[in-house]
mmCIF file of C-alpha atoms in Angstrom:
data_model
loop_
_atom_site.group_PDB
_atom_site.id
_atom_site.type_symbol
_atom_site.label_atom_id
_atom_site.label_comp_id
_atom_site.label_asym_id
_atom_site.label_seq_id
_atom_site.Cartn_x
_atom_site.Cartn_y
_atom_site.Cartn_z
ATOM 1 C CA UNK A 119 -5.253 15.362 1.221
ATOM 2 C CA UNK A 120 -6.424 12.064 0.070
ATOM 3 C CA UNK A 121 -3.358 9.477 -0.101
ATOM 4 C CA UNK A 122 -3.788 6.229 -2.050
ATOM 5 C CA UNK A 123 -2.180 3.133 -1.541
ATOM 6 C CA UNK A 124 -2.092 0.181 -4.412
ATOM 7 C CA UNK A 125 -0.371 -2.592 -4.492
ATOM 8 C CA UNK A 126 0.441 -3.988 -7.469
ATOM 9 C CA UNK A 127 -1.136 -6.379 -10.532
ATOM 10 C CA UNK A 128 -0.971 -9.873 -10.017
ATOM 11 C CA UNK A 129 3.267 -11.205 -10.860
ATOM 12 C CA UNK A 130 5.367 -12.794 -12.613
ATOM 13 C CA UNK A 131 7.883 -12.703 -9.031
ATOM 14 C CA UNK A 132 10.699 -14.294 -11.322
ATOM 15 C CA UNK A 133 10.851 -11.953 -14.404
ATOM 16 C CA UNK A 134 9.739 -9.384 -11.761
ATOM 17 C CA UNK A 135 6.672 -8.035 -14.143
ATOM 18 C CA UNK A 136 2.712 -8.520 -14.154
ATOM 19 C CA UNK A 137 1.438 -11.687 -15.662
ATOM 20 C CA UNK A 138 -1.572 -11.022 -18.453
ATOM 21 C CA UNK A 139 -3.801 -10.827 -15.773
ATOM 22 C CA UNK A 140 -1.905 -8.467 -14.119
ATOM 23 C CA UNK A 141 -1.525 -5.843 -17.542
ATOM 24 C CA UNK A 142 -5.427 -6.192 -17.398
ATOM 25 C CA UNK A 143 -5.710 -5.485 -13.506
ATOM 26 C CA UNK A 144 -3.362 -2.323 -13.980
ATOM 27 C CA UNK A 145 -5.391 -1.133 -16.908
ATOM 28 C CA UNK A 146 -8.562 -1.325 -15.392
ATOM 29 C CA UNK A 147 -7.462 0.517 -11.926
ATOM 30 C CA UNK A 148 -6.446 3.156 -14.347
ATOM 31 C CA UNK A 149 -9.694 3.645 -15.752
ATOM 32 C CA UNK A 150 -11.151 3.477 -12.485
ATOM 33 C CA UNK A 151 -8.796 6.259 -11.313
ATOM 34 C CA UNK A 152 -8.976 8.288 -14.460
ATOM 35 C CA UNK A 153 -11.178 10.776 -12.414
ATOM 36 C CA UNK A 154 -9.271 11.182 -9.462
ATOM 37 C CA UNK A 155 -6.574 13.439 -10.824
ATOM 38 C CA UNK A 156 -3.354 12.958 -8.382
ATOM 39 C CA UNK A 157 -1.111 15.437 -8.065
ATOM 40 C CA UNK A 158 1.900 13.463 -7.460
ATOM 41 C CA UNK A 159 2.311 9.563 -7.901
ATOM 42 C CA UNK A 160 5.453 7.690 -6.351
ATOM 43 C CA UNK A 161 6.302 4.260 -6.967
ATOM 44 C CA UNK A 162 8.428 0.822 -5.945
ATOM 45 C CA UNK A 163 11.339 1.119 -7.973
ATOM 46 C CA UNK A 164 10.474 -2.553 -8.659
ATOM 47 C CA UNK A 165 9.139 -3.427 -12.153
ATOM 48 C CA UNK A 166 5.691 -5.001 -11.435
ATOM 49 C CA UNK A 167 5.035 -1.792 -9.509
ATOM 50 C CA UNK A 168 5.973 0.718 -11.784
ATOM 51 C CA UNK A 169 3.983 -1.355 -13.946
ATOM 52 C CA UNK A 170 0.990 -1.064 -12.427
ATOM 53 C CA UNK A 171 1.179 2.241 -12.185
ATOM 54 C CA UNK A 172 2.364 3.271 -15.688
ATOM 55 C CA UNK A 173 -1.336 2.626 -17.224
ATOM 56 C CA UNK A 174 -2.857 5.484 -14.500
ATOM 57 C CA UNK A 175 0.378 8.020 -15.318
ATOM 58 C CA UNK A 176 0.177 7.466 -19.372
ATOM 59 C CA UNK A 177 -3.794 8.264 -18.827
ATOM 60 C CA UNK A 178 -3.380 11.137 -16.436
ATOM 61 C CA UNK A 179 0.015 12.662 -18.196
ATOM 62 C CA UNK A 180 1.757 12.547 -14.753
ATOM 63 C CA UNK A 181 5.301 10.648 -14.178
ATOM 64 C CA UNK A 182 5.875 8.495 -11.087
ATOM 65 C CA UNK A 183 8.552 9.174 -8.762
ATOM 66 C CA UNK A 184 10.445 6.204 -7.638
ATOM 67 C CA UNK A 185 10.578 5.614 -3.685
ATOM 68 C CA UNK A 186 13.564 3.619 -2.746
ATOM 69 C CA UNK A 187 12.014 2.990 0.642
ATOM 70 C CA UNK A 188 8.586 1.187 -0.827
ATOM 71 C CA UNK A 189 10.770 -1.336 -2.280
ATOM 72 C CA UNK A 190 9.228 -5.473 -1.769
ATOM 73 C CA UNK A 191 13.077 -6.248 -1.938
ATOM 74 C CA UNK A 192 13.614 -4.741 1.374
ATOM 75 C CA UNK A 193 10.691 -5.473 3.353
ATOM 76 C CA UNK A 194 11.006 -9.323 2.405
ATOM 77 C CA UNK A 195 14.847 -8.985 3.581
ATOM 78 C CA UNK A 196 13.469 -8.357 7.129
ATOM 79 C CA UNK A 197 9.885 -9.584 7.527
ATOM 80 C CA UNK A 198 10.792 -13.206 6.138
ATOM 81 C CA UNK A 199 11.585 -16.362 7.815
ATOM 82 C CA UNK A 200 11.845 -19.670 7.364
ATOM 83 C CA UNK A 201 8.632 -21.746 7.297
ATOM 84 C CA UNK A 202 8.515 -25.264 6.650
ATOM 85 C CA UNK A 203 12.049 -25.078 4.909
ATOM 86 C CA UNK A 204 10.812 -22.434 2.563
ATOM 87 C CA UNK A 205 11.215 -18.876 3.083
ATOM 88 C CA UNK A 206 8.203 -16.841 3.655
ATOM 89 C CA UNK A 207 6.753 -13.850 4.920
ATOM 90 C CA UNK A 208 6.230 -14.527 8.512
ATOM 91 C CA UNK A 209 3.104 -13.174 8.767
ATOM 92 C CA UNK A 210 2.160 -15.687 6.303
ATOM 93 C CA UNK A 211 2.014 -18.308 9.114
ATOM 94 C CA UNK A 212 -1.634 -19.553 10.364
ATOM 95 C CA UNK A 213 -3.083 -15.978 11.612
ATOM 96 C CA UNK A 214 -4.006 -16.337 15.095
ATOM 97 C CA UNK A 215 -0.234 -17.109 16.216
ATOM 98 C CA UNK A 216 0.136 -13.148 15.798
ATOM 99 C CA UNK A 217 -3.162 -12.595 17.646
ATOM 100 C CA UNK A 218 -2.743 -10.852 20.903
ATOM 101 C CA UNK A 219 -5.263 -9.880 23.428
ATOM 102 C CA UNK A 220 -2.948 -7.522 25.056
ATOM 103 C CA UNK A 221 -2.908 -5.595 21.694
ATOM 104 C CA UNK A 222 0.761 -4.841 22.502
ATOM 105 C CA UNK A 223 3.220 -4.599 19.602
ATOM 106 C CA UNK A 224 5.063 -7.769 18.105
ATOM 107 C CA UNK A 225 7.178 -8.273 15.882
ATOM 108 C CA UNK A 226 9.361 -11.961 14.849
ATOM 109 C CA UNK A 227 12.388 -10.498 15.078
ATOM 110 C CA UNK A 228 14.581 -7.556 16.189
ATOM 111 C CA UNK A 229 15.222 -6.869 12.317
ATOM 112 C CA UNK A 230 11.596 -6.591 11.242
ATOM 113 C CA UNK A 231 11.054 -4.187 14.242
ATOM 114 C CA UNK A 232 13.470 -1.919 12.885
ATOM 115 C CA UNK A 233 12.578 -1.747 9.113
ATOM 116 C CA UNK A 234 9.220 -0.834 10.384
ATOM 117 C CA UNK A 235 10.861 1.940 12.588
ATOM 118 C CA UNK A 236 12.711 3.025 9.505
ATOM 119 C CA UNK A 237 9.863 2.958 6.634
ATOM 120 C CA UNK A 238 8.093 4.973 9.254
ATOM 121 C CA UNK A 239 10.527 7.408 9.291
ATOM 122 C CA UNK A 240 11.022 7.899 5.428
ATOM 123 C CA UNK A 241 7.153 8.107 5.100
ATOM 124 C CA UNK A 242 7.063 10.764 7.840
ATOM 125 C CA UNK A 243 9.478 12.517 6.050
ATOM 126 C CA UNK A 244 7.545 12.180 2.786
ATOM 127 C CA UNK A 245 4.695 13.576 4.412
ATOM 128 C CA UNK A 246 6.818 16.601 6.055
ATOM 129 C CA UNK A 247 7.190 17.353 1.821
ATOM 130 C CA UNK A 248 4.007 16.988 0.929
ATOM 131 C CA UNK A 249 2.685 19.721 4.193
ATOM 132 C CA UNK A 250 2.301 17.520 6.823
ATOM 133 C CA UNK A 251 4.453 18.076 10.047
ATOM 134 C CA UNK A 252 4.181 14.694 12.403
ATOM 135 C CA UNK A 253 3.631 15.926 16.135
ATOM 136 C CA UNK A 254 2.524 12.967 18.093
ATOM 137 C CA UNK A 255 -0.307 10.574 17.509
ATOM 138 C CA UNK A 256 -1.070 13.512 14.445
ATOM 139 C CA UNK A 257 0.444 16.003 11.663
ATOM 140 C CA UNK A 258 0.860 19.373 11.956
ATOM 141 C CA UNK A 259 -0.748 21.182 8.113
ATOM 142 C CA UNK A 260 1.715 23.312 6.965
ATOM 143 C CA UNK A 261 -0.091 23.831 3.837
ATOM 144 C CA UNK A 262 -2.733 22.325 1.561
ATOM 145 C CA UNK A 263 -1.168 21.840 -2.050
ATOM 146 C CA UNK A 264 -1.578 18.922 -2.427
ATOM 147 C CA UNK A 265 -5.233 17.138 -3.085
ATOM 148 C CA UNK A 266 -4.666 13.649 -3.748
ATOM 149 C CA UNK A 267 -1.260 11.684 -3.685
ATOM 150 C CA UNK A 268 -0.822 7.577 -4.728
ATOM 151 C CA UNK A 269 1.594 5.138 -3.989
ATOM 152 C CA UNK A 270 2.004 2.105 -6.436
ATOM 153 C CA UNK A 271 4.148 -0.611 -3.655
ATOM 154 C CA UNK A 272 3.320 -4.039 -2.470
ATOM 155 C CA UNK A 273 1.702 -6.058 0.432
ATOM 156 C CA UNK A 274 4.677 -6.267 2.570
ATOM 157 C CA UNK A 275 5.081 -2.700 2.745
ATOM 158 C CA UNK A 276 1.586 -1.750 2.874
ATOM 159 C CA UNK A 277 0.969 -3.864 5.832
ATOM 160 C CA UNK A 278 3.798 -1.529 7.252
ATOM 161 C CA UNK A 279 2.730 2.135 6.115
ATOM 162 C CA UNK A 280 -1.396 1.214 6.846
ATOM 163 C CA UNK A 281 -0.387 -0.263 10.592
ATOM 164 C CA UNK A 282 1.790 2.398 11.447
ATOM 165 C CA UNK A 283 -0.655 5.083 10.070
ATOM 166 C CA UNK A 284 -3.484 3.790 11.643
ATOM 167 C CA UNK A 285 -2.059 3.130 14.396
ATOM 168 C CA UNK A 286 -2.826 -0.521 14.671
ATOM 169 C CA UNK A 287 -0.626 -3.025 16.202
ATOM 170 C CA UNK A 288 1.826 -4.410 13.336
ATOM 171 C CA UNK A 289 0.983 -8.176 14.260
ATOM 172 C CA UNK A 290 -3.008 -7.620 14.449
ATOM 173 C CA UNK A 291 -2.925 -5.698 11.259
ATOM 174 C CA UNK A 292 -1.104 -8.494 9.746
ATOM 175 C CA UNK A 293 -3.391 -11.092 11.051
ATOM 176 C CA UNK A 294 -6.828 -9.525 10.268
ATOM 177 C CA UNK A 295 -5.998 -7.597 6.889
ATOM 178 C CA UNK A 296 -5.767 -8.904 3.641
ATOM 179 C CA UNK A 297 -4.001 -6.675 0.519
ATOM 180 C CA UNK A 298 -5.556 -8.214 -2.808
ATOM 181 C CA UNK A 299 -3.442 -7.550 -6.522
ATOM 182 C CA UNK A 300 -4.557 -3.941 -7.394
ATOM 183 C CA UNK A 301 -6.709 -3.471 -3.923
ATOM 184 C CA UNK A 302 -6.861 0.590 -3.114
ATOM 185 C CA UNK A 303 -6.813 1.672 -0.027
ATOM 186 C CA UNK A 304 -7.321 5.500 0.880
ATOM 187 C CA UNK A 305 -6.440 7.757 3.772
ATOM 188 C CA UNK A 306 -7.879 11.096 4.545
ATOM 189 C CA UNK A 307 -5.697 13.734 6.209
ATOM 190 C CA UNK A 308 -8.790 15.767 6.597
ATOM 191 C CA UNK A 309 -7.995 20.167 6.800
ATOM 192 C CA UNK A 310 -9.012 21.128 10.150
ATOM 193 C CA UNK A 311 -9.194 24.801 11.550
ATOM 194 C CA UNK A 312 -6.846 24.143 13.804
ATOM 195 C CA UNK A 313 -4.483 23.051 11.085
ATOM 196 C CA UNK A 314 -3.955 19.266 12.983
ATOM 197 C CA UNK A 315 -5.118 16.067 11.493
ATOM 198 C CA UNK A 316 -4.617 12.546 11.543
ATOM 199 C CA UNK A 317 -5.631 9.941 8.976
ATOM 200 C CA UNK A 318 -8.916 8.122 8.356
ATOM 201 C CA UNK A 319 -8.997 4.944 6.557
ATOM 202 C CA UNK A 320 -11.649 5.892 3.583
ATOM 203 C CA UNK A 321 -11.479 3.109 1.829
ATOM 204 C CA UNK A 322 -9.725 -0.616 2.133
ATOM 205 C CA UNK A 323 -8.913 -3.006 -0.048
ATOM 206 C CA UNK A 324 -11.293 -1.557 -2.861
ATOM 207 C CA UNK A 325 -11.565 -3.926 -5.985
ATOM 208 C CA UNK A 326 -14.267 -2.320 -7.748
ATOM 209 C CA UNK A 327 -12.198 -1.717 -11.111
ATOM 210 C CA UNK A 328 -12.537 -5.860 -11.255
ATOM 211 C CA UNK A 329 -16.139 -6.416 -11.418
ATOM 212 C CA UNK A 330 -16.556 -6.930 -15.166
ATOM 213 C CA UNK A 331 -17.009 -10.195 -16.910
ATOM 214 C CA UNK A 332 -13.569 -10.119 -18.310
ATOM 215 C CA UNK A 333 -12.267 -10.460 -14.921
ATOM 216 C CA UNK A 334 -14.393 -12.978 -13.220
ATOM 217 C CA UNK A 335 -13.829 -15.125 -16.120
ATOM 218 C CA UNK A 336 -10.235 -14.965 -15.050
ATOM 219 C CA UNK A 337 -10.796 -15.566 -12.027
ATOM 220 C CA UNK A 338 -13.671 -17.548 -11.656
ATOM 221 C CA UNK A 339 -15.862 -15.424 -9.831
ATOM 222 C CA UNK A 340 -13.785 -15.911 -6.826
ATOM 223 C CA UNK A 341 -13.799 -11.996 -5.809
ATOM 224 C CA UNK A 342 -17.819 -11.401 -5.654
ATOM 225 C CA UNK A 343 -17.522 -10.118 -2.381
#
């Protein structure tokens, strides 16, 4: 099973929808995913990213299922702090405070610990649904039905699901990875014959449905990377 990961367009965090830019972002990721065929899509219940996700549904004749659990709302109720007299993510502070040579797990407060804990749980539990039993660092395959699975959310909570799956450190992942509007990121839970697996990060942070002149006029040409 190949599970996608999107975050969505670029907002309009007042109205809670995707800015022009955004509605063009969305529509492009849909034509770059028009040939991947998911089986099952689940989004945010918030609007910018059902949004985003709506173009790649109409085009593959699928509806989303909304996720509670991948909501912004929630992970910005525990991951924020205040920052200068402003409110903001704390992981939005200069990188290298959340740097650690020990590698060890950290987390700003005792809150943010346990919304990871939780959004752990529910995806584990998603997983369970979708055939894959967690037994330590791995999943158990129960079965194989489904190929390829998506997940329209947000940056907050795909810092969470990618650390946790992965396996790397909440703060480092925070500090070293960047989530763009509309980036993909895939993980392969790979079939084994001895029906255990755990995920591979395929792909991170993919932008490639943005490179057209459309886009860089946007934006300048400030994602040629």
């Amino acid at each position: 099973m190949l599970l996608y990961i999107i975050r969505h367009g670029e907002p309009d965090y007042v109205t809670d929808t995707l800015t022009e830019t955004g509605i063009i972002q969305a529509q492009l990721l849909s034509e770059r995913l028009s040939s991947v065929k998911f089986d099952r899509i689940f989004s945010s219940p918030l609007g910018r990213a059902k949004q985003t996700a709506m173009p790649t549904c109409v085009k593959q004749n699928i509806d989303f299922e909304v996720l509670p659990w991948l909501s912004e709302s929630l992970a910005f109720d525990a991951m924020s702090a205040e920052i200068d007299g402003k409110k903001e993510w704390w992981f939005s502070i200069q990188n290298t405070k959340f740097r650690t040579t020990e590698g060890a797990q950290k987390y700003a407060t005792a809150k943010t610990e346990s919304f990871c804990d939780s959004t752990a749980s529910s995806y584990d539990s998603l997983l369970s649904e979708l055939g894959y039993e967690k037994d330590g660092c791995g999943y158990k395959i129960k079965n194989n039905k489904y190929n390829r699975v998506a997940f329209f959310c947000h940056g907050g909570i795909s810092n969470v699901l990618l650390s946790y799956a992965l396996m790397i450190p909440f703060n480092i992942f925070c500090a070293s990875f960047l989530i763009p509007y509309t980036g993909v990121a895939v993980l392969d839970f790979a079939l084994t014959d001895d029906k255990f697996t755990a995920p591979k990060c395929l792909m991170f942070s993919d932008l490639s449905h943005l490179y057209n002149t459309r886009l860089k006029n946007i934006y300048n040409n400030s994602f040629d990377i």
